[in-house]
Amino acid sequence: MSYFDAASSAPLHPVARQALQASLDEGWADPARLYREGRRARLLLDAAREATADAVGCRPDELSFTSSGTRAVHTAVAGALGGRRRVGRHLIVSAVEHSSVLHSAELHESGGGTVTRVPVRRSGAVSAEAFAAGLRPDTALACLQSANHEVGTVQPVAEVAQACGESGVPLLVDAAQSLGWGPVEGAWSLLAASAHKWGGPAGVGVLAVRKGVRFAPQGPVDERESGRAAGFENIPAIVAAAASLRAVRAEAAAEAARLRELTERIRARVPALVPDVEVVGDPVHRLPGIVTFSCLYVDGETLLHELDRADFSVSSGSSCTSSTLTPSHVLKAMGVLSEGNVRVSLPPGTSAEEVERFLSVLPGTVSAVREKLGAPAGPTKTPAASDSVVVDALGRRCPIPVIELAKVIGDVPVGGTVRVLADDEAARLDIPAWCEMRGQEYVGEEPADRGSAYVVRRLS
């Protein structure tokens, strides 16, 4: 089985396993106690904090361990907003932040705060200038991920941090995806990360708050972790997280070069092997191990199941694999195709042979799924007399509305239109993306009795 979903959770690093097993015998006592077992546990916790702070690029007394990366983000957002409440209640985030940030933003709005969501380019990156333009006198906090978790695009954190610093606004960086590859550049104010993203055990988050940043922990006060993370520290897991972070950092330069070559191979060859594919994300400024592409006329859930049967574990941002039945907010913000979306995120140690086998299996798998769904396989029909066609795809999920559009676009003459009636949220994203890929004109969305009517004009 080839595990290609390291962006969700990386396999436990061998060093983490060794450290976890060793510290189970030494780190079980309360580190706040003064007896021998407590002092021993405290030494382990302090050493782990120092090692992690060194990797993050902060002081040990600026770093706390939380129960998860999500908890670190929630604590950071709430604490920073609470500490700067007198400044104002405006929060600024990018449109492609992790859901933990966006959920915190929604909670802030529901409590009377205001939120600006900065749009991104088609590559998935924000413009530093656009982000800076969103800063206001009442901005209490800004949030920007170091790199995107779905498409791997690296964000201009240093430039945004400089703009925030000039405006006196603290910047929170979600570094979950990038911290294993290196420290975050720029004068950030707060940072959150998650150990299981770099091969540490699950259940360990990292929260760094620079000295001088106004921070007011919300909720009941606890004496542990500077009052920022309530509850007894999981010292064995923390020790393992710190040990694995040091280990992956030592291997990062060589492994990054190797994985970047493998993902570049996938980016270049998938469009040549599989027709009607859009590779998404920045082609240059991206993490080493992540490559994401979307396939027209493909049901994402079926595609992932078929790849799993072929012994490949991948993930998807397609609404066809989502419990919410809506496309990934990242793909939606980028304005790219969401149907048939596949994210390949290679863990350290992935071999070239595994990637070659994936590239050999993918074309036949996509073709079989398309055939099962009745996707068009050849030229469109000869133009008919009618200059307008209506496609009723109501009640049908992606990628059926786009498949039906592709089947009938040849039924209208050049200049004619097709109206696709659909009530699947993915159609709002995938029909314009299909037009861009196919060289047709997306006229726009019109209201309908049910769902919406998406109007497409044939140009060729």
PDB file of N, CA, C and O in Angstrom, residues 428-458:
ATOM      1  N   ARG A 428     -21.490  25.718  -9.340  1.00  0.00           N
ATOM      2  CA  ARG A 428     -21.144  27.144  -9.348  1.00  0.00           C
ATOM      3  C   ARG A 428     -19.653  27.350  -9.584  1.00  0.00           C
ATOM      4  O   ARG A 428     -19.225  28.369 -10.120  1.00  0.00           O
ATOM      5  N   LEU A 429     -18.864  26.377  -9.219  1.00  0.00           N
ATOM      6  CA  LEU A 429     -17.420  26.451  -9.404  1.00  0.00           C
ATOM      7  C   LEU A 429     -16.964  25.699 -10.652  1.00  0.00           C
ATOM      8  O   LEU A 429     -16.131  26.178 -11.422  1.00  0.00           O
ATOM      9  N   ASP A 430     -17.538  24.518 -10.872  1.00  0.00           N
ATOM     10  CA  ASP A 430     -17.014  23.639 -11.915  1.00  0.00           C
ATOM     11  C   ASP A 430     -17.439  24.029 -13.323  1.00  0.00           C
ATOM     12  O   ASP A 430     -16.696  23.797 -14.283  1.00  0.00           O
ATOM     13  N   ILE A 431     -18.614  24.636 -13.491  1.00  0.00           N
ATOM     14  CA  ILE A 431     -19.030  25.037 -14.836  1.00  0.00           C
ATOM     15  C   ILE A 431     -18.154  26.178 -15.367  1.00  0.00           C
ATOM     16  O   ILE A 431     -17.661  26.100 -16.502  1.00  0.00           O
ATOM     17  N   PRO A 432     -17.884  27.238 -14.580  1.00  0.00           N
ATOM     18  CA  PRO A 432     -16.923  28.247 -15.072  1.00  0.00           C
ATOM     19  C   PRO A 432     -15.531  27.663 -15.325  1.00  0.00           C
ATOM     20  O   PRO A 432     -14.857  28.052 -16.286  1.00  0.00           O
ATOM     21  N   ALA A 433     -15.106  26.723 -14.470  1.00  0.00           N
ATOM     22  CA  ALA A 433     -13.786  26.102 -14.668  1.00  0.00           C
ATOM     23  C   ALA A 433     -13.764  25.292 -15.963  1.00  0.00           C
ATOM     24  O   ALA A 433     -12.776  25.310 -16.703  1.00  0.00           O
ATOM     25  N   TRP A 434     -14.849  24.592 -16.257  1.00  0.00           N
ATOM     26  CA  TRP A 434     -14.944  23.835 -17.511  1.00  0.00           C
ATOM     27  C   TRP A 434     -14.850  24.783 -18.702  1.00  0.00           C
ATOM     28  O   TRP A 434     -14.162  24.494 -19.688  1.00  0.00           O
ATOM     29  N   CYS A 435     -15.535  25.920 -18.625  1.00  0.00           N
ATOM     30  CA  CYS A 435     -15.495  26.896 -19.730  1.00  0.00           C
ATOM     31  C   CYS A 435     -14.077  27.379 -19.985  1.00  0.00           C
ATOM     32  O   CYS A 435     -13.644  27.501 -21.143  1.00  0.00           O
ATOM     33  N   GLU A 436     -13.345  27.646 -18.918  1.00  0.00           N
ATOM     34  CA  GLU A 436     -11.969  28.117 -19.087  1.00  0.00           C
ATOM     35  C   GLU A 436     -11.096  27.033 -19.713  1.00  0.00           C
ATOM     36  O   GLU A 436     -10.268  27.308 -20.584  1.00  0.00           O
ATOM     37  N   MET A 437     -11.292  25.789 -19.290  1.00  0.00           N
ATOM     38  CA  MET A 437     -10.497  24.689 -19.841  1.00  0.00           C
ATOM     39  C   MET A 437     -10.854  24.401 -21.288  1.00  0.00           C
ATOM     40  O   MET A 437     -10.005  24.019 -22.093  1.00  0.00           O
ATOM     41  N   ARG A 438     -12.120  24.610 -21.647  1.00  0.00           N
ATOM     42  CA  ARG A 438     -12.624  24.258 -22.964  1.00  0.00           C
ATOM     43  C   ARG A 438     -12.674  25.432 -23.935  1.00  0.00           C
ATOM     44  O   ARG A 438     -13.069  25.283 -25.098  1.00  0.00           O
ATOM     45  N   GLY A 439     -12.339  26.634 -23.504  1.00  0.00           N
ATOM     46  CA  GLY A 439     -12.347  27.783 -24.390  1.00  0.00           C
ATOM     47  C   GLY A 439     -13.746  28.265 -24.736  1.00  0.00           C
ATOM     48  O   GLY A 439     -13.961  28.849 -25.807  1.00  0.00           O
ATOM     49  N   GLN A 440     -14.696  28.049 -23.834  1.00  0.00           N
ATOM     50  CA  GLN A 440     -16.061  28.546 -24.019  1.00  0.00           C
ATOM     51  C   GLN A 440     -16.295  29.723 -23.069  1.00  0.00           C
ATOM     52  O   GLN A 440     -15.519  29.945 -22.140  1.00  0.00           O
ATOM     53  N   GLU A 441     -17.368  30.473 -23.304  1.00  0.00           N
ATOM     54  CA  GLU A 441     -17.640  31.662 -22.494  1.00  0.00           C
ATOM     55  C   GLU A 441     -18.654  31.357 -21.402  1.00  0.00           C
ATOM     56  O   GLU A 441     -19.766  30.887 -21.685  1.00  0.00           O
ATOM     57  N   TYR A 442     -18.278  31.627 -20.179  1.00  0.00           N
ATOM     58  CA  TYR A 442     -19.231  31.512 -19.074  1.00  0.00           C
ATOM     59  C   TYR A 442     -19.943  32.854 -18.951  1.00  0.00           C
ATOM     60  O   TYR A 442     -19.347  33.864 -18.573  1.00  0.00           O
ATOM     61  N   VAL A 443     -21.229  32.870 -19.289  1.00  0.00           N
ATOM     62  CA  VAL A 443     -22.000  34.119 -19.287  1.00  0.00           C
ATOM     63  C   VAL A 443     -22.351  34.543 -17.876  1.00  0.00           C
ATOM     64  O   VAL A 443     -22.278  35.717 -17.517  1.00  0.00           O
ATOM     65  N   GLY A 444     -22.752  33.574 -17.053  1.00  0.00           N
ATOM     66  CA  GLY A 444     -23.102  33.913 -15.679  1.00  0.00           C
ATOM     67  C   GLY A 444     -24.193  33.017 -15.127  1.00  0.00           C
ATOM     68  O   GLY A 444     -24.653  32.069 -15.772  1.00  0.00           O
ATOM     69  N   GLU A 445     -24.616  33.346 -13.923  1.00  0.00           N
ATOM     70  CA  GLU A 445     -25.622  32.577 -13.195  1.00  0.00           C
ATOM     71  C   GLU A 445     -26.927  33.361 -13.152  1.00  0.00           C
ATOM     72  O   GLU A 445     -26.936  34.567 -12.907  1.00  0.00           O
ATOM     73  N   GLU A 446     -28.018  32.657 -13.394  1.00  0.00           N
ATOM     74  CA  GLU A 446     -29.336  33.274 -13.350  1.00  0.00           C
ATOM     75  C   GLU A 446     -30.208  32.549 -12.342  1.00  0.00           C
ATOM     76  O   GLU A 446     -30.031  31.343 -12.115  1.00  0.00           O
ATOM     77  N   PRO A 447     -31.157  33.243 -11.725  1.00  0.00           N
ATOM     78  CA  PRO A 447     -32.061  32.563 -10.785  1.00  0.00           C
ATOM     79  C   PRO A 447     -32.978  31.597 -11.524  1.00  0.00           C
ATOM     80  O   PRO A 447     -33.299  31.782 -12.698  1.00  0.00           O
ATOM     81  N   ALA A 448     -33.390  30.551 -10.825  1.00  0.00           N
ATOM     82  CA  ALA A 448     -34.305  29.554 -11.378  1.00  0.00           C
ATOM     83  C   ALA A 448     -35.277  29.144 -10.280  1.00  0.00           C
ATOM     84  O   ALA A 448     -35.081  29.457  -9.106  1.00  0.00           O
ATOM     85  N   ASP A 449     -36.346  28.459 -10.684  1.00  0.00           N
ATOM     86  CA  ASP A 449     -37.340  28.023  -9.702  1.00  0.00           C
ATOM     87  C   ASP A 449     -36.693  27.139  -8.642  1.00  0.00           C
ATOM     88  O   ASP A 449     -37.023  27.210  -7.457  1.00  0.00           O
ATOM     89  N   ARG A 450     -35.772  26.288  -9.094  1.00  0.00           N
ATOM     90  CA  ARG A 450     -34.978  25.455  -8.181  1.00  0.00           C
ATOM     91  C   ARG A 450     -33.513  25.598  -8.570  1.00  0.00           C
ATOM     92  O   ARG A 450     -33.183  25.585  -9.749  1.00  0.00           O
ATOM     93  N   GLY A 451     -32.673  25.749  -7.577  1.00  0.00           N
ATOM     94  CA  GLY A 451     -31.256  25.872  -7.882  1.00  0.00           C
ATOM     95  C   GLY A 451     -30.955  27.135  -8.666  1.00  0.00           C
ATOM     96  O   GLY A 451     -31.520  28.197  -8.426  1.00  0.00           O
ATOM     97  N   SER A 452     -30.069  26.981  -9.651  1.00  0.00           N
ATOM     98  CA  SER A 452     -29.661  28.110 -10.481  1.00  0.00           C
ATOM     99  C   SER A 452     -29.512  27.657 -11.922  1.00  0.00           C
ATOM    100  O   SER A 452     -29.390  26.465 -12.206  1.00  0.00           O
ATOM    101  N   ALA A 453     -29.543  28.645 -12.833  1.00  0.00           N
ATOM    102  CA  ALA A 453     -29.283  28.383 -14.248  1.00  0.00           C
ATOM    103  C   ALA A 453     -27.914  28.966 -14.578  1.00  0.00           C
ATOM    104  O   ALA A 453     -27.671  30.165 -14.413  1.00  0.00           O
ATOM    105  N   TYR A 454     -27.002  28.101 -15.032  1.00  0.00           N
ATOM    106  CA  TYR A 454     -25.653  28.525 -15.388  1.00  0.00           C
ATOM    107  C   TYR A 454     -25.583  28.602 -16.915  1.00  0.00           C
ATOM    108  O   TYR A 454     -25.790  27.606 -17.608  1.00  0.00           O
ATOM    109  N   VAL A 455     -25.302  29.810 -17.412  1.00  0.00           N
ATOM    110  CA  VAL A 455     -25.388  30.066 -18.850  1.00  0.00           C
ATOM    111  C   VAL A 455     -23.983  30.030 -19.479  1.00  0.00           C
ATOM    112  O   VAL A 455     -23.073  30.726 -19.016  1.00  0.00           O
ATOM    113  N   VAL A 456     -23.855  29.229 -20.550  1.00  0.00           N
ATOM    114  CA  VAL A 456     -22.594  29.075 -21.242  1.00  0.00           C
ATOM    115  C   VAL A 456     -22.798  29.400 -22.723  1.00  0.00           C
ATOM    116  O   VAL A 456     -23.766  28.916 -23.338  1.00  0.00           O
ATOM    117  N   ARG A 457     -21.920  30.202 -23.299  1.00  0.00           N
ATOM    118  CA  ARG A 457     -22.004  30.522 -24.729  1.00  0.00           C
ATOM    119  C   ARG A 457     -20.900  29.774 -25.466  1.00  0.00           C
ATOM    120  O   ARG A 457     -19.733  29.795 -25.074  1.00  0.00           O
ATOM    121  N   ARG A 458     -21.285  29.114 -26.571  1.00  0.00           N
ATOM    122  CA  ARG A 458     -20.297  28.373 -27.360  1.00  0.00           C
ATOM    123  C   ARG A 458     -19.479  29.358 -28.202  1.00  0.00           C
ATOM    124  O   ARG A 458     -20.010  30.165 -28.940  1.00  0.00           O
TER     125      ARG A 458
END
